[in-house]
């Protein structure tokens, strides 16, 4: 079986902070952002690749008064791989925006073998592994 990541969904408390982080700091491309701002889409996305998205779900769509939905951490981390040539600029944007590096850079195994990774948190506390492969 040949599978690939299609999307992940993050419950978002502060949409503007998350959009700044994923679009400006991490450098992902917006998807449906204009439609979201116009009210034509329920949520915006950040495009990881041609075939993978991060759906950014605003609070009205996930907070239905369910305490478990707002407090249960069901995601340890997710990983975005970038090109080696983009790594230095990505690290510079993290530093510019005051994003703390929790761990790394270090060599870790991933979907394509060993790569160089570091860990950060987005504005809602989700743990993100950023990596490149040689």
XYZ file of C-alpha atoms in Angstrom:
134
model
C 0.000 0.000 0.000
C 1.269 3.467 -0.913
C -0.041 6.214 1.373
C 0.864 9.814 2.136
C -0.201 12.506 4.557
C -3.312 14.324 3.266
C -3.989 16.743 6.105
C -3.983 17.284 9.830
C -6.532 19.369 11.723
C -5.528 21.711 14.510
C -8.040 23.272 16.880
C -7.093 26.959 16.932
C -7.642 29.450 19.750
C -6.051 32.520 18.078
C -6.421 32.283 14.294
C -4.295 35.329 13.470
C -1.395 34.101 15.623
C -1.576 30.653 14.001
C -1.731 32.133 10.484
C 1.306 34.320 11.204
C 3.224 31.324 12.591
C 2.475 28.822 9.813
C 2.428 31.252 6.872
C 5.087 33.798 7.841
C 7.388 32.098 10.341
C 7.329 28.533 9.004
C 6.781 29.784 5.443
C 3.888 27.601 4.297
C 1.483 28.807 1.596
C -2.075 29.879 2.429
C -4.988 27.797 1.150
C -8.567 29.145 1.185
C -7.479 32.101 3.331
C -9.258 34.702 1.197
C -12.421 32.587 1.132
C -12.237 32.206 4.926
C -11.849 35.952 5.434
C -14.823 36.537 3.092
C -16.961 34.010 5.010
C -17.128 31.590 2.072
C -14.992 28.884 3.768
C -15.412 27.594 7.327
C -11.662 27.519 7.986
C -8.338 28.387 6.331
C -5.452 26.007 5.700
C -1.684 26.105 5.460
C -0.329 24.100 2.538
C 2.559 21.772 3.429
C 2.906 20.418 -0.117
C 0.838 19.834 -3.248
C -0.797 16.914 -1.449
C -0.840 17.881 2.251
C -2.557 20.580 4.317
C -2.899 21.782 7.886
C -6.557 22.672 8.489
C -6.845 25.476 11.045
C -10.191 24.949 12.758
C -11.566 28.020 14.564
C -13.019 27.613 18.025
C -16.731 27.709 17.028
C -16.181 24.516 15.015
C -14.471 22.521 17.785
C -15.446 24.000 21.129
C -18.944 22.670 21.724
C -18.731 22.888 25.522
C -16.904 19.548 25.658
C -14.115 19.833 28.245
C -12.262 16.882 26.714
C -12.139 18.613 23.330
C -10.457 21.646 24.885
C -8.067 19.944 27.305
C -7.161 16.459 26.053
C -3.842 16.489 24.173
C -4.269 13.959 21.383
C -1.300 14.986 19.241
C 2.304 14.457 20.339
C 3.781 16.233 17.322
C 3.755 16.365 13.573
C 6.653 16.838 11.203
C 7.187 19.072 8.186
C 10.213 18.358 5.995
C 11.770 21.275 4.110
C 14.507 21.410 1.512
C 18.059 21.629 2.827
C 18.468 24.919 0.951
C 15.541 26.449 2.918
C 16.796 25.419 6.372
C 18.925 28.455 7.281
C 16.153 30.897 6.311
C 13.615 28.892 8.331
C 15.823 28.922 11.432
C 16.384 32.672 10.958
C 12.600 33.268 10.830
C 12.121 31.221 14.013
C 14.752 33.351 15.750
C 13.313 36.593 14.326
C 9.854 35.735 15.627
C 11.092 34.636 19.058
C 10.087 30.994 18.627
C 11.952 28.881 21.199
C 13.667 25.757 19.918
C 12.787 23.015 22.421
C 15.234 20.440 21.077
C 17.744 20.154 18.281
C 19.038 20.424 15.770
C 19.700 16.697 15.953
C 19.739 13.670 13.679
C 16.529 11.643 13.810
C 14.948 8.961 11.673
C 11.938 9.872 9.547
C 9.920 8.753 6.539
C 12.915 9.093 4.183
C 15.657 7.953 6.561
C 17.844 10.075 8.814
C 17.453 13.834 8.740
C 18.270 16.912 10.776
C 15.376 17.967 13.008
C 14.404 20.523 15.600
C 11.259 20.934 17.683
C 9.207 24.081 18.295
C 5.690 24.904 19.514
C 3.100 26.831 17.555
C 1.031 29.569 19.255
C -1.510 27.002 20.532
C 1.193 24.741 21.975
C 1.189 22.036 19.279
C 4.620 20.469 18.965
C 6.075 20.740 15.466
C 9.128 18.894 14.216
C 10.894 20.689 11.372
C 13.478 18.723 9.402
C 15.513 18.425 6.265
C 17.080 15.431 4.572
C 20.532 15.510 2.951
